[in-house]
Short mmCIF file of C-alpha atoms in Angstrom, two decimals:
data_model
loop_
_atom_site.label_atom_id
_atom_site.label_comp_id
_atom_site.label_asym_id
_atom_site.label_seq_id
_atom_site.Cartn_x
_atom_site.Cartn_y
_atom_site.Cartn_z
CA MET W 1 63.13 9.63 -45.48
CA LYS W 2 64.94 9.20 -48.75
CA LEU W 3 67.33 11.45 -50.65
CA TYR W 4 67.73 10.86 -54.38
CA SER W 5 71.25 12.04 -55.02
CA TYR W 6 74.28 11.90 -57.32
CA PHE W 7 77.69 12.17 -55.72
CA ARG W 8 78.89 15.01 -57.97
CA SER W 9 75.64 17.02 -58.12
CA SER W 10 76.18 20.40 -56.44
CA ALA W 11 72.49 20.67 -55.65
CA ALA W 12 72.43 17.26 -53.89
CA TYR W 13 75.69 18.15 -52.09
CA ARG W 14 73.94 21.26 -50.60
CA VAL W 15 71.19 19.07 -49.16
CA ARG W 16 73.68 16.49 -47.86
CA ILE W 17 75.51 19.22 -45.90
CA ALA W 18 72.24 20.50 -44.38
CA LEU W 19 71.16 16.97 -43.42
CA ASN W 20 74.50 16.32 -41.71
CA LEU W 21 74.39 19.65 -39.86
CA LYS W 22 70.89 18.81 -38.62
CA GLY W 23 71.87 15.25 -37.72
CA LEU W 24 69.38 13.65 -40.13
CA ASP W 25 70.25 10.37 -41.83
CA PRO W 26 67.87 9.50 -44.69
CA GLU W 27 68.20 6.55 -47.00
CA TYR W 28 70.59 7.54 -49.81
CA ILE W 29 69.45 6.56 -53.30
CA PRO W 30 71.96 7.23 -56.07
CA VAL W 31 70.76 8.32 -59.51
CA HIS W 32 73.63 8.22 -62.00
CA LEU W 33 73.45 11.29 -64.25
CA VAL W 34 75.67 9.87 -66.99
CA LYS W 35 75.31 6.06 -67.08
CA ASN W 36 72.51 4.51 -69.16
CA GLY W 37 71.89 7.82 -70.93
CA GLY W 38 71.26 9.45 -67.55
CA GLU W 39 69.16 7.61 -64.96
CA GLN W 40 67.39 10.90 -64.12
CA HIS W 41 65.52 10.46 -67.43
CA SER W 42 64.17 7.00 -66.49
CA PRO W 43 60.37 6.61 -66.24
CA GLU W 44 60.78 5.72 -62.54
CA TYR W 45 62.63 8.91 -61.69
CA HIS W 46 60.42 11.04 -63.95
CA GLN W 47 57.48 9.94 -61.76
CA ILE W 48 59.34 11.27 -58.71
CA ASN W 49 60.64 14.46 -60.29
CA PRO W 50 59.21 15.51 -63.66
CA THR W 51 62.02 18.08 -64.07
CA GLU W 52 64.42 15.07 -64.24
CA LEU W 53 66.90 16.92 -62.03
CA ILE W 54 68.65 15.93 -58.80
CA PRO W 55 67.97 15.98 -55.84
CA ALA W 56 64.55 14.78 -54.72
CA TRP W 57 63.37 14.24 -51.17
CA ILE W 58 60.71 11.73 -50.14
CA GLU W 59 59.03 11.22 -46.78
CA LYS W 60 56.77 8.25 -46.29
CA ASN W 61 54.52 7.37 -43.44
CA ILE W 62 51.51 5.07 -43.12
CA GLN W 63 49.08 7.72 -44.34
CA ASP W 64 50.86 9.42 -47.18
CA GLU W 65 53.99 10.14 -49.16
CA PHE W 66 55.48 13.58 -49.65
CA THR W 67 57.86 14.28 -52.53
CA LEU W 68 59.84 17.50 -52.75
CA THR W 69 62.28 18.80 -55.36
CA GLN W 70 64.68 21.77 -55.63
CA SER W 71 67.60 21.89 -53.21
CA LEU W 72 66.75 25.29 -51.71
CA SER W 73 63.13 24.37 -51.11
CA ILE W 74 64.33 21.15 -49.42
CA LEU W 75 66.63 23.29 -47.23
CA GLU W 76 63.73 25.61 -46.27
CA TYR W 77 61.51 22.62 -45.52
CA LEU W 78 64.15 20.95 -43.33
CA GLU W 79 64.66 24.27 -41.53
CA GLU W 80 60.95 24.58 -40.75
CA LYS W 81 60.48 20.94 -39.79
CA TYR W 82 63.76 20.38 -37.91
CA PRO W 83 64.61 23.79 -36.42
CA ASP W 84 66.82 22.56 -33.54
CA VAL W 85 70.03 23.07 -35.46
CA ALA W 86 69.18 26.36 -37.18
CA LEU W 87 70.70 27.18 -40.56
CA LEU W 88 69.01 30.59 -40.66
CA PRO W 89 69.11 33.15 -37.82
CA GLN W 90 66.00 34.81 -36.37
CA ASP W 91 66.73 38.33 -37.65
CA PHE W 92 64.73 39.05 -40.84
CA GLN W 93 67.49 41.05 -42.53
CA GLN W 94 70.18 38.45 -41.83
CA ARG W 95 67.92 35.66 -43.06
CA ALA W 96 67.31 37.64 -46.22
CA LEU W 97 71.00 38.28 -46.89
CA ILE W 98 71.80 34.58 -46.40
CA ARG W 99 69.05 33.62 -48.83
CA ALA W 100 70.34 36.19 -51.33
CA VAL W 101 73.84 34.69 -51.34
CA SER W 102 72.39 31.19 -51.56
CA GLN W 103 70.30 32.23 -54.55
CA SER W 104 73.17 34.05 -56.21
CA ILE W 105 74.86 30.65 -56.32
CA ALA W 106 71.78 28.53 -57.03
CA CYS W 107 70.21 30.85 -59.62
CA ASP W 108 73.10 32.77 -61.19
CA ILE W 109 76.15 30.48 -61.16
CA HIS W 110 75.21 26.84 -60.94
CA PRO W 111 72.37 26.54 -63.52
CA LEU W 112 74.62 27.76 -66.32
CA ASN W 113 77.16 25.03 -65.67
CA ASN W 114 74.76 22.20 -65.03
CA LEU W 115 75.34 18.94 -66.89
CA ARG W 116 72.32 19.34 -69.19
CA VAL W 117 73.52 22.80 -70.27
CA LEU W 118 77.05 21.58 -71.00
CA GLN W 119 75.54 18.71 -72.99
CA TYR W 120 73.44 21.17 -75.02
CA LEU W 121 76.49 23.34 -75.71
CA SER W 122 78.44 20.31 -77.00
CA ASN W 123 75.74 18.31 -78.70
CA THR W 124 73.39 20.93 -80.13
CA LEU W 125 75.58 24.01 -80.54
CA ALA W 126 78.71 21.95 -81.31
CA ILE W 127 81.02 24.33 -79.47
CA SER W 128 84.56 23.13 -78.77
CA ASP W 129 85.74 21.77 -75.42
CA GLU W 130 87.92 24.85 -75.05
CA GLN W 131 84.93 27.18 -75.55
CA LYS W 132 82.95 25.10 -73.07
CA THR W 133 85.66 25.44 -70.43
CA THR W 134 85.78 29.19 -71.07
CA TRP W 135 82.00 29.36 -70.65
CA TYR W 136 82.19 27.39 -67.40
CA ARG W 137 84.95 29.51 -65.93
CA HIS W 138 83.28 32.75 -67.07
CA TRP W 139 80.11 32.18 -65.01
CA ILE W 140 82.01 31.01 -61.94
CA GLU W 141 84.43 33.93 -62.07
CA THR W 142 81.63 36.46 -62.66
CA GLY W 143 79.74 35.01 -59.70
CA PHE W 144 82.74 34.69 -57.38
CA LYS W 145 83.83 38.30 -57.97
CA ALA W 146 80.43 39.49 -56.73
CA LEU W 147 80.29 36.92 -53.91
CA GLU W 148 83.65 38.04 -52.58
CA ILE W 149 82.11 41.52 -52.11
CA GLN W 150 78.84 40.13 -50.69
CA LEU W 151 80.86 38.13 -48.13
CA LYS W 152 83.06 41.04 -47.06
CA ASN W 153 81.71 40.90 -43.48
CA SER W 154 82.39 37.17 -43.11
CA ASN W 155 84.67 36.16 -40.24
CA GLY W 156 86.53 33.84 -42.63
CA GLN W 157 84.96 30.76 -41.07
CA PHE W 158 81.36 30.90 -42.31
CA CYS W 159 79.60 33.13 -44.84
CA PHE W 160 77.52 34.83 -42.14
CA GLY W 161 77.87 34.90 -38.37
CA GLU W 162 79.41 32.28 -36.15
CA THR W 163 77.67 29.17 -37.48
CA ALA W 164 76.93 27.43 -40.76
CA SER W 165 73.92 28.61 -42.76
CA PHE W 166 72.18 27.96 -46.09
CA ALA W 167 74.89 30.13 -47.68
CA ASP W 168 77.66 27.72 -46.64
CA CYS W 169 75.56 24.76 -47.82
CA CYS W 170 75.51 26.42 -51.27
CA LEU W 171 79.01 27.91 -51.37
CA ILE W 172 81.08 24.82 -50.53
CA PRO W 173 79.69 22.65 -53.38
CA GLN W 174 80.14 25.54 -55.82
CA VAL W 175 83.79 25.96 -54.79
CA TYR W 176 84.37 22.19 -55.04
CA ASN W 177 83.04 22.46 -58.56
CA ALA W 178 85.22 25.48 -59.37
CA LEU W 179 88.34 23.63 -58.23
CA ARG W 180 87.59 20.80 -60.65
CA PHE W 181 87.84 23.48 -63.36
CA LYS W 182 91.06 24.87 -61.88
CA ILE W 183 89.69 28.27 -60.85
CA ASP W 184 92.40 30.18 -58.94
CA LEU W 185 90.87 30.54 -55.47
CA THR W 186 93.60 32.88 -54.23
CA LEU W 187 91.77 35.62 -56.15
CA TYR W 188 88.85 35.19 -53.72
CA PRO W 189 90.40 35.15 -50.22
CA LYS W 190 87.09 35.23 -48.28
CA ILE W 191 85.65 32.37 -50.32
CA GLN W 192 88.88 30.41 -49.97
CA ALA W 193 88.99 30.90 -46.17
CA ILE W 194 85.36 29.81 -45.74
CA TYR W 195 85.92 26.76 -47.95
CA GLN W 196 88.98 25.72 -45.97
CA HIS W 197 87.27 26.22 -42.62
CA CYS W 198 84.03 24.43 -43.48
CA ASN W 199 85.95 21.46 -44.80
CA THR W 200 87.51 20.92 -41.36
CA LEU W 201 83.98 20.07 -40.10
CA SER W 202 82.64 16.53 -40.33
CA ALA W 203 79.20 17.64 -41.59
CA PHE W 204 80.89 19.07 -44.67
CA GLN W 205 83.48 16.30 -45.03
CA ASN W 206 80.84 13.59 -44.94
CA ALA W 207 78.76 15.39 -47.57
CA ALA W 208 81.61 15.65 -50.08
CA PRO W 209 81.28 13.79 -53.38
CA GLU W 210 84.14 11.37 -52.67
CA ALA W 211 82.53 10.32 -49.36
CA GLN W 212 79.37 9.07 -51.11
CA ALA W 213 78.60 5.41 -51.78
CA ASP W 214 78.08 6.09 -55.51
CA ALA W 215 81.47 7.79 -55.95
CA ALA W 216 83.22 4.48 -56.52
CA MET J 1 61.60 51.77 -49.73
CA LYS J 2 63.05 51.63 -53.23
CA LEU J 3 62.87 49.00 -55.95
CA TYR J 4 65.55 49.05 -58.62
CA SER J 5 63.78 47.57 -61.58
CA TYR J 6 63.70 47.21 -65.37
CA PHE J 7 60.30 46.93 -67.00
CA ARG J 8 61.12 43.75 -68.94
CA SER J 9 63.12 41.95 -66.23
CA SER J 10 61.25 38.79 -65.15
CA ALA J 11 62.94 38.88 -61.77
CA ALA J 12 61.82 42.47 -61.10
CA TYR J 13 58.32 41.62 -62.41
CA ARG J 14 58.07 38.87 -59.72
CA VAL J 15 58.79 41.41 -56.99
CA ARG J 16 56.40 43.98 -58.49
CA ILE J 17 53.56 41.42 -58.32
CA ALA J 18 54.34 40.58 -54.69
CA LEU J 19 54.50 44.25 -53.74
CA ASN J 20 51.13 44.92 -55.37
CA LEU J 21 49.54 41.89 -53.71
CA LYS J 22 50.81 43.10 -50.34
CA GLY J 23 49.72 46.69 -51.01
CA LEU J 24 53.24 48.13 -50.78
CA ASP J 25 54.25 51.06 -52.94
CA PRO J 26 58.01 51.69 -52.96
CA GLU J 27 59.81 54.28 -55.04
CA TYR J 28 60.44 52.76 -58.48
CA ILE J 29 63.94 53.35 -59.87
CA PRO J 30 64.45 52.15 -63.43
CA VAL J 31 67.82 50.68 -64.47
CA HIS J 32 67.97 50.28 -68.24
CA LEU J 33 69.63 46.95 -69.07
CA VAL J 34 70.46 47.84 -72.68
CA LYS J 35 71.01 51.60 -72.96
CA ASN J 36 74.47 53.05 -72.26
CA GLY J 37 76.02 49.57 -72.41
CA GLY J 38 73.68 48.45 -69.63
CA GLU J 39 73.10 50.76 -66.67
CA GLN J 40 73.34 47.74 -64.32
CA HIS J 41 77.11 47.84 -64.95
CA SER J 42 77.44 51.48 -63.80
CA PRO J 43 79.67 52.16 -60.75
CA GLU J 44 76.60 53.51 -58.91
CA TYR J 45 74.55 50.33 -59.41
CA HIS J 46 77.55 48.06 -58.78
CA GLN J 47 77.77 49.64 -55.30
CA ILE J 48 74.15 48.62 -54.69
CA ASN J 49 74.35 45.17 -56.25
CA PRO J 50 77.79 43.76 -57.07
CA THR J 51 76.20 40.99 -59.16
CA GLU J 52 75.02 43.77 -61.54
CA LEU J 53 71.64 42.09 -61.85
CA ILE J 54 68.10 43.39 -61.37
CA PRO J 55 66.21 43.78 -59.03
CA ALA J 56 67.56 45.34 -55.83
CA TRP J 57 65.58 46.43 -52.80
CA ILE J 58 66.60 49.22 -50.44
CA GLU J 59 65.07 50.29 -47.15
CA LYS J 60 66.31 53.44 -45.49
CA ASN J 61 65.55 54.85 -42.12
CA ILE J 62 67.33 57.36 -39.89
CA GLN J 63 69.62 54.75 -38.38
CA ASP J 64 70.62 52.56 -41.29
CA GLU J 65 70.16 51.37 -44.83
CA PHE J 66 69.38 47.79 -45.83
CA THR J 67 70.09 46.56 -49.35
CA LEU J 68 68.81 43.22 -50.59
CA THR J 69 69.22 41.42 -53.91
CA GLN J 70 67.74 38.28 -55.54
CA SER J 71 64.03 38.31 -56.31
CA LEU J 72 63.16 35.20 -54.26
CA SER J 73 65.01 36.43 -51.20
CA ILE J 74 63.17 39.77 -51.54
CA LEU J 75 59.87 37.80 -51.70
CA GLU J 76 60.80 35.81 -48.55
CA TYR J 77 61.78 39.02 -46.75
CA LEU J 78 58.55 40.79 -47.69
CA GLU J 79 56.62 37.71 -46.54
CA GLU J 80 58.30 37.76 -43.12
CA LYS J 81 58.07 41.52 -42.66
CA TYR J 82 54.60 42.11 -44.13
CA PRO J 83 52.69 38.89 -43.43
CA ASP J 84 49.15 40.34 -43.55
CA VAL J 85 48.60 39.36 -47.16
CA ALA J 86 50.26 35.93 -47.10
CA LEU J 87 51.89 34.57 -50.25
CA LEU J 88 52.80 31.30 -48.52
CA PRO J 89 50.34 29.14 -46.52
CA GLN J 90 51.06 27.89 -42.98
CA ASP J 91 51.38 24.20 -43.87
CA PHE J 92 55.06 23.18 -44.18
CA GLN J 93 54.52 20.80 -47.08
CA GLN J 94 52.46 23.30 -49.10
CA ARG J 95 55.01 26.04 -48.47
CA ALA J 96 57.74 23.69 -49.66
CA LEU J 97 55.89 22.73 -52.86
CA ILE J 98 55.25 26.40 -53.68
CA ARG J 99 58.94 27.20 -53.16
CA ALA J 100 59.91 24.24 -55.36
CA VAL J 101 57.82 25.49 -58.28
CA SER J 102 59.14 29.03 -57.77
CA GLN J 103 62.69 27.73 -57.84
CA SER J 104 62.06 25.52 -60.86
CA ILE J 105 61.32 28.76 -62.68
CA ALA J 106 63.93 30.96 -61.00
CA CYS J 107 66.78 28.41 -61.08
CA ASP J 108 66.07 26.12 -64.03
CA ILE J 109 64.29 28.19 -66.69
CA HIS J 110 64.95 31.89 -66.31
CA PRO J 111 68.75 32.02 -65.72
CA LEU J 112 69.43 30.28 -69.03
CA ASN J 113 67.51 32.92 -70.97
CA ASN J 114 68.71 35.95 -69.10
CA LEU J 115 70.00 38.91 -71.12
CA ARG J 116 73.65 38.38 -70.14
CA VAL J 117 73.52 34.74 -71.26
CA LEU J 118 71.96 35.62 -74.62
CA GLN J 119 74.64 38.29 -75.06
CA TYR J 120 77.37 35.71 -74.33
CA LEU J 121 75.86 33.29 -76.85
CA SER J 122 75.85 35.97 -79.55
CA ASN J 123 78.99 37.90 -78.76
CA THR J 124 81.40 35.27 -77.47
CA LEU J 125 80.15 32.03 -79.00
CA ALA J 126 78.92 33.76 -82.19
CA ILE J 127 75.90 31.51 -82.55
CA SER J 128 73.21 32.55 -85.02
CA ASP J 129 69.96 34.28 -84.08
CA GLU J 130 68.12 31.14 -85.11
CA GLN J 131 70.22 28.96 -82.79
CA LYS J 132 69.67 31.48 -80.01
CA THR J 133 65.90 31.33 -80.45
CA THR J 134 66.07 27.52 -80.43
CA TRP J 135 68.10 27.63 -77.21
CA TYR J 136 65.59 30.03 -75.64
CA ARG J 137 62.58 27.96 -76.59
CA HIS J 138 64.29 24.70 -75.55
CA TRP J 139 64.71 25.74 -71.90
CA ILE J 140 61.21 27.20 -71.65
CA GLU J 141 59.60 24.13 -73.22
CA THR J 142 61.65 21.73 -71.06
CA GLY J 143 60.62 23.68 -67.97
CA PHE J 144 56.96 24.12 -68.92
CA LYS J 145 56.50 20.40 -69.63
CA ALA J 146 57.58 19.60 -66.08
CA LEU J 147 55.65 22.53 -64.58
CA GLU J 148 52.44 21.38 -66.23
CA ILE J 149 52.82 18.12 -64.28
CA GLN J 150 53.84 19.88 -61.04
CA LEU J 151 50.72 22.07 -61.33
CA LYS J 152 48.31 19.20 -61.99
CA ASN J 153 46.39 19.91 -58.76
CA SER J 154 45.92 23.60 -59.55
CA ASN J 155 42.33 24.85 -59.70
CA GLY J 156 43.17 26.68 -62.94
CA GLN J 157 43.14 30.05 -61.17
CA PHE J 158 46.33 29.97 -59.11
CA CYS J 159 49.27 27.55 -58.99
CA PHE J 160 48.36 26.36 -55.48
CA GLY J 161 45.20 26.78 -53.45
CA GLU J 162 42.67 29.59 -53.65
CA THR J 163 45.01 32.58 -53.51
CA ALA J 164 48.14 33.90 -55.18
CA SER J 165 51.51 32.66 -53.90
CA PHE J 166 55.21 32.96 -54.70
CA ALA J 167 54.62 30.44 -57.48
CA ASP J 168 52.23 32.78 -59.32
CA CYS J 169 54.67 35.69 -58.82
CA CYS J 170 57.26 33.58 -60.66
CA LEU J 171 55.05 31.88 -63.24
CA ILE J 172 53.31 34.92 -64.75
CA PRO J 173 56.55 36.76 -65.71
CA GLN J 174 57.98 33.54 -67.17
CA VAL J 175 54.87 33.04 -69.33
CA TYR J 176 54.94 36.69 -70.42
CA ASN J 177 58.49 36.03 -71.51
CA ALA J 178 57.57 32.80 -73.31
CA LEU J 179 54.84 34.58 -75.28
CA ARG J 180 57.40 37.10 -76.58
CA PHE J 181 59.16 34.07 -78.08
CA LYS J 182 55.89 32.68 -79.48
CA ILE J 183 55.73 29.55 -77.32
CA ASP J 184 52.44 27.74 -78.00
CA LEU J 185 50.66 27.95 -74.62
CA THR J 186 47.85 25.64 -75.68
CA LEU J 187 50.31 22.78 -75.06
CA TYR J 188 50.26 23.73 -71.35
CA PRO J 189 46.58 24.12 -70.41
CA LYS J 190 47.12 24.54 -66.64
CA ILE J 191 49.81 27.18 -67.16
CA GLN J 192 47.62 28.96 -69.72
CA ALA J 193 44.58 28.98 -67.42
CA ILE J 194 46.58 30.34 -64.47
CA TYR J 195 48.15 33.01 -66.67
CA GLN J 196 44.78 34.12 -67.98
CA HIS J 197 43.19 34.19 -64.53
CA CYS J 198 46.02 36.05 -62.78
CA ASN J 199 46.03 38.69 -65.49
CA THR J 200 42.41 39.58 -64.66
CA LEU J 201 43.68 40.82 -61.26
CA SER J 202 44.94 44.39 -60.83
CA ALA J 203 48.00 43.34 -58.78
CA PHE J 204 49.25 41.40 -61.80
CA GLN J 205 48.08 43.92 -64.41
CA ASN J 206 49.84 46.79 -62.66
CA ALA J 207 53.07 44.78 -62.40
CA ALA J 208 53.23 44.00 -66.14
CA PRO J 209 56.12 45.43 -68.15
CA GLU J 210 53.92 47.71 -70.28
CA ALA J 211 52.44 49.30 -67.12
CA GLN J 212 55.85 50.52 -65.89
CA ALA J 213 57.08 54.09 -66.21
CA ASP J 214 60.27 52.95 -67.99
CA ALA J 215 58.38 50.99 -70.68
CA ALA J 216 57.95 54.06 -72.85
#
């Protein structure tokens, strides 16, 4: 098993948390998104993931090789294949609500602040750094305001229920990201409490950007 | 069962296809995204979906009410609750690949061209209509180039296998959208073939924007 990752990628960070929670330890292959014009655009990586985005997951055995992209589809696959530590409950409605929060982050917040989008804003649209920061904060704040309501039933430890789920795998990287852009977390007390609690757990600590080999 | 929808919303269109394929016929409640400053921002709709995005799904019975947002989480929920017409196969790897293509569309193409993003580009960043069209086409073309590779094993009827799946529910609305912006589909022969085939089927025809009550 191999995970193609970049220490700061939110999407890779989600998968790293899930792997740690499930006790899986794949080979970690760093792909530097900035150096050399972005190693995700190399012919080698393009073969693995034609979208040229991080992460990618590869399983090899004697018979065949299986390559999978998209962080949430990797999470669903790990959940089906390694169900012992469950990151989704059995109840259909609870599963659905957890997926909805995960997708609110993965579809409505994160893609707008992805590196390639920020590069387009600077390089093609020539907007100022100040405008870019305003853009970045706007989508996080819009998303967090709604998330704070969606998480109103959280116990302040995890997004849903008494254990970590897909939603926590998505939320913690997004908050890490928001803090880099100095978002005031005190405006979102549920999100802040969940972030603080999850980061007391080794599965989350060991998935953090600064704990990765390529963070140096 | 109620679906809060807007005829032109790609995300609602995905759910409409899935509902038709599964033979479900919920009450259809239109939310006009442009009129009255955007009805998705009304206090009534904000109560239903604090992200103020379309679609939302509501199930009511005597005991309780269940509200769900995010098109892909609604698809997963429908798949678990109404499995008779399956939109995901049993094989873990195939399920994962279908989810990956669905998420490539729902996370990497569509969010960048959503109405609220185009409004921000015009209203806050004051970019020209020409720049906005270039932006729009850029993200579709970037996504379609990769999708064409990801769909290389398609039989030219559906994205995966011999029946419709989540991937077709996501692809057809995205292509519909691309055609409004005059993307040249002949550059993407697999995508074009799947689009043409799916649109011969009544489940897809009846989900199209122009077939909705609020299209008038």
